[in-house]
Amino acid sequence: MKLAVVGGGSTYTPELIDGFARLRDTLPLTELVLVDPAADRLERVGGLARRIFARQAHPGKIVTTGDLDAAVADADAVLLQLRVGGQAARQQDETWPLECGCVGQETTGAGGLAKALRTVPVVLDIAERVRRASPDAWIIDFTNPVGIVTRALLQAGHRAVGLCNVAIGFQRKFAALLDVAPSDIHLGHVGLNHLTWETSVRLGGPDGAEVLPKLLGEHGDAIADDLRLPRPLLDRLGVVPSYYLRYFYAHDEVVRELRTKPSRAAEVAAMERELLTMYADPALDRKPELLARRGGAFYSEAAVDLAAALLGGTGGSPVQVVNVRNDGTLPFLPDDAVIEAQARVDRHGAAPLPVPEPDPLYAGLIAAVTAYEDLALQAALHGGRDRVFTALLSHPLIGQYAYADTLADRLIAHNREHLAWA
């Protein structure tokens, strides 16, 4: 079994390698190819990857290359984890929106749109090359913004499923709070990528005992602290929102915070420099503890589980939270919208399971952001300042023409080198 990782020079990659090594019975890889144009980073990450495999006696071969076509040839699955423009572009995404009083974040609001515009054309080019080289390969997209990128892939006819680690993070957290195995936790996870709510938490499966009220009653303070939202809000909602909902529920508070501290991009860039120094140490043969602060917790386990299920392995969970075509699951959305929900996953793909229709409080925001994502995708595919302006105007965190006008000009100015039409 061959799997290629596009963006294999990422400092995330040792987390993924560790998962492949620990869970080799779930996903029996014979060849893992890390592909990245950044040769220096790739050499350091690839060296550590081989040492992790050797330490855990994994029999698979790890190959590093800058040749995308060679990397994806005969691959069974291709995992995308790239960042167009690197941390420098992320730094811009997180700062210039603040000048207009709007949240600066890499996947939400104006910064998220900028990332989509840079990313979608590159991902679609990669996907076409995968289709030519390995037409039966599955594409697993971990590249943000996952919902928009996955929608672009599916609309172009690619065999693709989107993946995010928010749900598996909640599953692990709730399991720890309740002192049960993670596999005992079934989430009522509904919404869009980075716009989701846990409306149900059941023990033992979708028909198990509902424990969300108990969870909120006994551990509400801890959950609220993690989300950085007030406990009374969780009590009033009776659900657990994704931490990305803080950008909506406490937008102005977040903007004030972001204006008074270093950006997350600056923090991550500093961590990456330290991690890459560690990775160059020939004695290091495990993922360092610092990597946990980089983000992407449980990413490797989610990726292994999804790849195993899509490739027909015996270890992959048949039901997983993924990004998938709506196809009537949420009746107020178009069928081709991409939602994030529990789905049945097998070698034929992912099919969302039925979910109760969300409360209007959530459905309204889901519908609004879906409309924005559609307009964002049109801007990414076809370009043009008018499309950028329209997408910004439609976003619930922007919504005023003066802001949209100014943000459109700043987005284009900061991203011109990545926008072929600009």
Coordinates of C-alpha atoms in Angstrom, one line a residue:
M1 CA 0.0 0.0 0.0
K2 CA 1.4 3.4 -1.1
L3 CA 0.5 6.7 0.4
A4 CA 1.8 10.1 -0.6
V5 CA 1.8 13.2 1.6
V6 CA 1.8 16.5 -0.3
G7 CA 3.3 19.0 2.0
G8 CA 5.5 16.3 3.5
G9 CA 8.0 18.9 4.7
S10 CA 5.6 20.4 7.2
T11 CA 6.5 20.4 10.8
Y12 CA 3.2 18.5 11.3
T13 CA 4.5 15.5 9.5
P14 CA 6.2 13.7 12.4
E15 CA 2.8 13.6 14.2
L16 CA 1.5 11.8 11.1
I17 CA 4.5 9.5 10.9
D18 CA 4.1 8.6 14.6
G19 CA 0.5 7.6 13.9
F20 CA 1.5 5.5 10.9
A21 CA 4.1 3.7 13.0
R22 CA 1.8 3.1 16.0
L23 CA -1.2 2.1 13.9
R24 CA 0.5 0.0 11.3
D25 CA -1.9 -2.9 11.7
T26 CA -4.8 -0.5 10.9
L27 CA -3.0 0.9 7.8
P28 CA -0.3 -1.5 6.6
L29 CA 1.8 0.9 4.5
T30 CA 4.6 -0.5 2.3
E31 CA 5.7 2.9 1.0
L32 CA 5.2 6.4 2.2
V33 CA 6.3 9.3 0.0
L34 CA 6.8 12.8 1.4
V35 CA 6.8 15.4 -1.3
D36 CA 7.6 19.0 -0.8
P37 CA 9.3 21.7 -2.9
A38 CA 11.2 22.9 0.2
A39 CA 14.2 20.6 0.0
D40 CA 15.9 21.6 3.3
R41 CA 12.8 21.1 5.4
L42 CA 12.0 17.9 3.6
E43 CA 15.5 16.5 4.3
R44 CA 15.1 17.2 8.1
V45 CA 11.5 15.9 8.3
G46 CA 12.3 12.9 6.2
G47 CA 15.3 11.9 8.3
L48 CA 13.2 12.1 11.5
A49 CA 10.4 10.1 9.8
R50 CA 12.8 7.3 8.9
R51 CA 14.2 7.2 12.5
I52 CA 10.6 7.1 13.9
F53 CA 9.8 4.1 11.6
A54 CA 13.1 2.4 12.5
R55 CA 12.5 2.9 16.3
Q56 CA 9.1 1.3 16.1
A57 CA 10.2 -1.4 13.7
H58 CA 7.8 -0.4 10.9
P59 CA 8.7 -2.3 7.7
G60 CA 7.6 0.4 5.3
K61 CA 9.8 2.5 3.1
I62 CA 9.9 6.3 3.4
V63 CA 10.8 8.2 0.3
T64 CA 11.3 12.0 0.0
T65 CA 11.1 13.9 -3.2
G66 CA 10.3 17.3 -4.8
D67 CA 8.8 15.5 -7.8
L68 CA 5.0 15.5 -7.4
D69 CA 4.2 13.3 -10.4
A70 CA 6.6 10.7 -9.2
A71 CA 5.3 10.9 -5.7
V72 CA 1.7 10.2 -6.6
A73 CA 2.3 7.6 -9.3
D74 CA 0.6 4.4 -8.3
A75 CA -0.5 5.8 -4.9
D76 CA -3.5 4.3 -3.2
A77 CA -4.2 7.6 -1.4
V78 CA -2.8 11.1 -1.4
L79 CA -3.0 13.3 1.7
L80 CA -2.9 17.1 1.2
Q81 CA -1.5 19.2 4.0
L82 CA 0.0 22.2 2.2
R83 CA 0.1 25.9 3.0
V84 CA 0.4 28.2 -0.1
G85 CA 2.6 31.1 0.9
G86 CA 3.8 29.5 4.1
Q87 CA 3.7 31.2 7.5
A88 CA 4.4 34.6 6.0
A89 CA 1.1 34.5 4.2
R90 CA -0.6 33.3 7.4
Q91 CA 0.9 36.3 9.2
Q92 CA -0.8 38.6 6.7
D93 CA -4.1 36.8 7.0
E94 CA -4.1 37.3 10.7
T95 CA -3.1 41.0 10.7
W96 CA -4.5 43.1 7.9
P97 CA -8.2 42.3 8.6
L98 CA -7.7 43.7 12.1
E99 CA -7.0 47.1 10.5
C100 CA -10.7 47.2 9.6
G101 CA -11.9 45.9 13.0
C102 CA -12.5 42.4 11.6
V103 CA -11.1 39.2 13.0
G104 CA -7.8 38.2 11.6
Q105 CA -7.7 34.4 11.4
E106 CA -6.4 31.9 8.8
T107 CA -9.7 30.1 8.1
T108 CA -12.4 32.4 9.2
G109 CA -13.5 35.8 7.8
A110 CA -11.3 37.8 5.4
G111 CA -8.1 35.9 6.2
G112 CA -9.9 32.6 5.5
L113 CA -11.0 33.9 2.1
A114 CA -7.5 35.0 1.3
K115 CA -6.2 31.5 2.1
A116 CA -9.0 29.9 -0.1
L117 CA -8.1 32.1 -3.0
R118 CA -4.4 31.1 -2.8
T119 CA -5.1 27.4 -2.1
V120 CA -8.0 26.2 -4.4
P121 CA -6.2 26.6 -7.7
V122 CA -3.0 24.9 -6.4
V123 CA -5.0 22.0 -4.9
L124 CA -7.0 21.5 -8.1
D125 CA -3.8 21.4 -10.2
I126 CA -2.4 18.8 -7.8
A127 CA -5.6 16.8 -7.9
E128 CA -5.6 16.7 -11.7
R129 CA -2.0 15.3 -11.7
V130 CA -3.1 12.7 -9.1
R131 CA -6.0 11.8 -11.4
R132 CA -3.7 11.3 -14.4
A133 CA -1.1 9.3 -12.5
S134 CA -3.4 7.3 -10.2
P135 CA -7.0 7.6 -11.2
D136 CA -8.3 5.3 -8.4
A137 CA -6.4 7.1 -5.6
W138 CA -8.3 8.7 -2.8
I139 CA -7.5 12.3 -2.0
I140 CA -7.7 13.1 1.8
D141 CA -7.7 16.9 2.3
F142 CA -6.4 18.3 5.5
T143 CA -5.6 21.6 3.8
N144 CA -7.6 24.6 5.2
P145 CA -10.1 25.9 4.6
V146 CA -11.1 22.3 4.4
G147 CA -14.8 22.8 3.6
I148 CA -14.1 25.1 0.6
V149 CA -11.2 23.0 -0.7
T150 CA -13.1 19.8 -0.4
R151 CA -16.1 21.3 -2.2
A152 CA -13.7 22.4 -5.0
L153 CA -12.3 18.9 -5.3
L154 CA -15.7 17.2 -5.3
Q155 CA -17.2 19.6 -7.9
A156 CA -14.3 18.8 -10.2
G157 CA -15.1 15.1 -9.9
H158 CA -12.2 14.0 -7.7
R159 CA -12.3 11.1 -5.3
A160 CA -11.9 13.2 -2.2
V161 CA -12.9 13.4 1.5
G162 CA -12.1 16.3 3.8
L163 CA -10.7 15.8 7.3
C164 CA -10.4 18.0 10.4
N165 CA -9.2 17.1 13.9
V166 CA -11.9 19.1 15.8
A167 CA -14.3 16.2 16.2
I168 CA -11.6 13.7 17.3
G169 CA -10.3 16.3 19.7
F170 CA -13.7 16.6 21.3
Q171 CA -14.1 12.8 21.4
R172 CA -10.9 12.4 23.2
K173 CA -11.6 15.2 25.6
F174 CA -15.1 14.0 26.5
A175 CA -13.8 10.5 26.9
A176 CA -11.2 11.7 29.4
L177 CA -13.7 13.7 31.4
L178 CA -16.1 10.8 31.6
D179 CA -13.4 8.2 32.2
V180 CA -14.4 6.0 29.2
A181 CA -12.6 4.8 26.1
P182 CA -12.7 7.2 23.2
S183 CA -14.4 4.5 21.1
D184 CA -17.3 4.7 23.5
I185 CA -18.1 8.3 22.6
H186 CA -20.4 9.0 19.7
L187 CA -20.8 12.7 18.8
G188 CA -23.8 14.4 17.4
H189 CA -21.5 16.6 15.3
V190 CA -23.3 18.9 12.9
G191 CA -22.4 21.9 10.8
L192 CA -19.6 23.0 8.4
N193 CA -15.8 22.8 8.8
H194 CA -14.8 25.1 11.6
L195 CA -18.5 25.9 12.3
T196 CA -19.8 22.9 14.2
W197 CA -21.7 22.1 17.4
E198 CA -21.8 18.9 19.4
T199 CA -25.6 18.6 19.9
S200 CA -25.4 15.1 21.4
V201 CA -22.8 12.9 23.2
R202 CA -23.8 9.2 23.5
L203 CA -22.1 6.3 25.1
G204 CA -21.6 3.2 23.1
G205 CA -22.9 4.4 19.7
P206 CA -25.6 6.5 18.1
D207 CA -28.3 4.6 20.1
G208 CA -26.5 4.7 23.4
A209 CA -27.3 6.7 26.5
E210 CA -27.3 10.5 26.1
V211 CA -24.7 12.0 28.4
L212 CA -24.3 15.6 27.1
P213 CA -26.4 17.1 30.0
K214 CA -24.2 15.2 32.5
L215 CA -21.1 16.3 30.7
L216 CA -22.1 20.0 30.8
G217 CA -23.4 19.8 34.4
E218 CA -20.3 18.2 35.8
H219 CA -17.6 19.5 33.6
G220 CA -19.1 22.7 32.1
D221 CA -16.5 25.0 33.6
A222 CA -13.6 23.0 32.2
I223 CA -15.2 22.8 28.7
A224 CA -16.0 26.6 28.8
D225 CA -12.4 27.4 29.8
D226 CA -11.1 25.3 26.9
L227 CA -13.4 27.1 24.5
R228 CA -12.8 30.5 26.1
L229 CA -16.5 31.1 26.2
P230 CA -18.6 31.8 29.3
R231 CA -20.1 28.9 31.2
P232 CA -23.6 30.5 31.2
L233 CA -23.6 30.6 27.4
L234 CA -23.0 26.8 27.3
D235 CA -25.8 26.3 29.8
R236 CA -28.2 28.4 27.7
L237 CA -27.2 26.6 24.5
G238 CA -27.2 23.1 25.9
V239 CA -24.6 22.1 23.3
V240 CA -20.8 22.3 22.9
P241 CA -19.8 24.7 20.1
S242 CA -16.5 24.3 18.3
Y243 CA -13.8 26.7 19.6
Y244 CA -14.0 28.4 16.2
L245 CA -17.5 29.7 17.1
R246 CA -15.8 32.1 19.5
Y247 CA -15.0 34.2 16.4
F248 CA -18.8 34.6 15.9
Y249 CA -20.1 34.6 19.5
A250 CA -17.4 37.0 20.9
H251 CA -16.1 38.7 17.7
D252 CA -15.3 42.1 19.1
E253 CA -13.7 40.6 22.2
V254 CA -11.4 38.5 20.0
V255 CA -10.5 41.5 17.9
R256 CA -9.4 43.4 21.0
E257 CA -7.3 40.5 22.1
L258 CA -5.7 40.0 18.7
R259 CA -4.7 43.6 18.5
T260 CA -2.7 43.4 21.8
K261 CA -0.6 40.3 21.4
P262 CA 1.6 38.5 18.8
S263 CA -0.2 36.7 16.1
R264 CA -0.7 33.0 16.2
A265 CA 1.3 32.9 12.9
A266 CA 4.3 34.5 14.7
E267 CA 4.1 32.0 17.5
V268 CA 3.9 29.0 15.1
A269 CA 6.8 30.3 13.0
A270 CA 9.0 30.5 16.1
M271 CA 7.9 27.0 17.1
E272 CA 8.7 25.7 13.5
R273 CA 12.2 27.1 13.7
E274 CA 12.8 25.3 17.0
L275 CA 11.2 22.1 15.7
L276 CA 13.3 22.0 12.5
T277 CA 16.4 22.4 14.6
M278 CA 15.3 19.4 16.7
Y279 CA 14.5 17.4 13.6
A280 CA 18.0 17.8 12.3
D281 CA 19.4 16.0 15.4
P282 CA 20.3 12.5 14.2
A283 CA 19.7 11.2 17.8
L284 CA 16.0 12.2 17.8
D285 CA 13.8 9.3 16.9
R286 CA 10.4 10.3 18.2
K287 CA 8.1 13.3 17.9
P288 CA 9.2 16.0 20.4
E289 CA 6.8 17.2 23.0
L290 CA 6.9 20.7 21.5
L291 CA 5.0 19.4 18.5
A292 CA 1.8 19.1 20.7
R293 CA 1.8 22.9 20.9
R294 CA 2.0 23.3 17.1
G295 CA -1.6 22.2 16.7
G296 CA -3.3 19.3 15.0
A297 CA -3.8 17.1 18.0
F298 CA -4.9 13.6 17.1
Y299 CA -4.5 14.4 13.4
S300 CA -2.5 11.3 12.8
E301 CA -5.1 9.0 14.3
A302 CA -7.9 10.6 12.3
A303 CA -5.9 10.4 9.1
V304 CA -5.0 6.7 9.6
D305 CA -8.6 5.8 10.4
L306 CA -9.9 7.6 7.4
A307 CA -7.3 6.2 5.0
A308 CA -7.8 2.6 6.3
A309 CA -11.6 2.8 5.8
L310 CA -11.3 4.3 2.3
L311 CA -8.7 1.7 1.2
G312 CA -10.8 -1.2 2.5
G313 CA -8.6 -2.1 5.5
T314 CA -10.0 -4.1 8.4
G315 CA -9.0 -1.6 11.0
G316 CA -10.7 1.6 9.8
S317 CA -13.8 2.7 11.8
P318 CA -16.9 2.4 9.6
V319 CA -18.3 5.7 11.0
Q320 CA -16.2 8.8 11.2
V321 CA -16.7 12.6 11.2
V322 CA -15.5 13.9 7.8
N323 CA -16.2 16.7 5.3
V324 CA -18.6 15.3 2.7
R325 CA -21.3 16.3 0.2
N326 CA -24.5 17.3 1.9
D327 CA -26.8 15.3 -0.4
G328 CA -30.0 16.3 1.5
T329 CA -28.6 15.6 5.0
L330 CA -29.3 19.2 6.0
P331 CA -32.4 20.0 3.9
F332 CA -31.9 23.8 4.0
L333 CA -28.5 23.5 2.1
P334 CA -27.8 22.7 -1.5
D335 CA -26.9 19.0 -2.2
D336 CA -23.4 20.0 -3.4
A337 CA -22.6 21.9 -0.2
V338 CA -19.9 20.3 1.9
I339 CA -20.9 19.6 5.5
E340 CA -18.9 18.2 8.4
A341 CA -20.8 15.3 10.0
Q342 CA -20.8 11.6 11.0
A343 CA -20.5 9.5 7.8
R344 CA -20.3 5.9 6.9
V345 CA -16.9 5.4 5.2
D346 CA -15.7 2.5 3.0
R347 CA -13.9 1.9 -0.2
H348 CA -16.7 3.6 -2.1
G349 CA -16.3 6.9 -0.2
A350 CA -18.2 8.7 2.6
A351 CA -21.9 8.9 2.9
P352 CA -23.3 11.2 5.7
L353 CA -25.6 9.7 8.2
P354 CA -29.0 11.2 9.0
V355 CA -28.9 14.0 11.6
P356 CA -31.7 15.8 13.4
E357 CA -32.4 19.2 11.7
P358 CA -30.4 21.8 13.7
D359 CA -32.1 24.4 15.8
P360 CA -32.7 27.6 13.8
L361 CA -30.0 29.3 15.9
Y362 CA -27.4 27.0 14.3
A363 CA -29.2 26.4 11.0
G364 CA -29.3 30.1 10.1
L365 CA -25.5 30.5 10.6
I366 CA -24.8 27.3 8.7
A367 CA -26.9 28.5 5.8
A368 CA -25.2 32.0 5.8
V369 CA -21.7 30.6 5.9
T370 CA -22.5 28.0 3.2
A371 CA -23.6 30.8 0.9
Y372 CA -20.3 32.6 1.7
E373 CA -18.4 29.4 0.9
D374 CA -20.1 29.2 -2.5
L375 CA -19.2 32.7 -3.3
A376 CA -15.7 32.2 -2.0
L377 CA -15.3 29.2 -4.3
Q378 CA -16.5 31.2 -7.3
A379 CA -13.9 33.9 -6.5
A380 CA -11.2 31.2 -6.1
L381 CA -12.1 29.6 -9.4
H382 CA -12.7 32.6 -11.5
G383 CA -11.0 35.5 -9.8
G384 CA -11.9 39.2 -10.0
R385 CA -12.3 42.0 -7.5
D386 CA -16.1 42.0 -7.7
R387 CA -16.2 38.3 -6.7
V388 CA -13.9 38.9 -3.8
F389 CA -16.0 41.9 -2.7
T390 CA -19.2 39.9 -2.9
A391 CA -17.8 37.0 -0.9
L392 CA -16.6 39.4 1.8
L393 CA -19.9 41.2 1.9
S394 CA -21.8 37.9 2.4
H395 CA -19.7 36.8 5.3
P396 CA -21.5 37.1 8.7
L397 CA -18.3 38.5 10.3
I398 CA -18.0 41.3 7.7
G399 CA -21.4 42.2 6.1
Q400 CA -20.9 45.9 5.6
Y401 CA -20.1 47.3 2.2
A402 CA -17.4 49.7 3.4
Y403 CA -15.6 46.9 5.2
A404 CA -16.0 44.6 2.2
D405 CA -14.6 47.3 -0.1
T406 CA -11.5 48.0 2.0
L407 CA -10.9 44.4 2.7
A408 CA -11.1 43.4 -0.9
D409 CA -8.4 45.9 -1.9
R410 CA -6.2 44.8 1.0
L411 CA -6.7 41.1 0.3
I412 CA -5.6 41.5 -3.3
A413 CA -2.7 43.8 -2.4
H414 CA -1.3 41.3 0.1
N415 CA -1.8 38.2 -2.1
R416 CA -1.1 39.5 -5.6
E417 CA 1.8 37.1 -6.2
H418 CA -0.5 34.1 -5.5
L419 CA -3.5 35.3 -7.6
A420 CA -2.9 34.7 -11.3
W421 CA -5.8 37.1 -12.2
A422 CA -4.7 40.0 -10.1

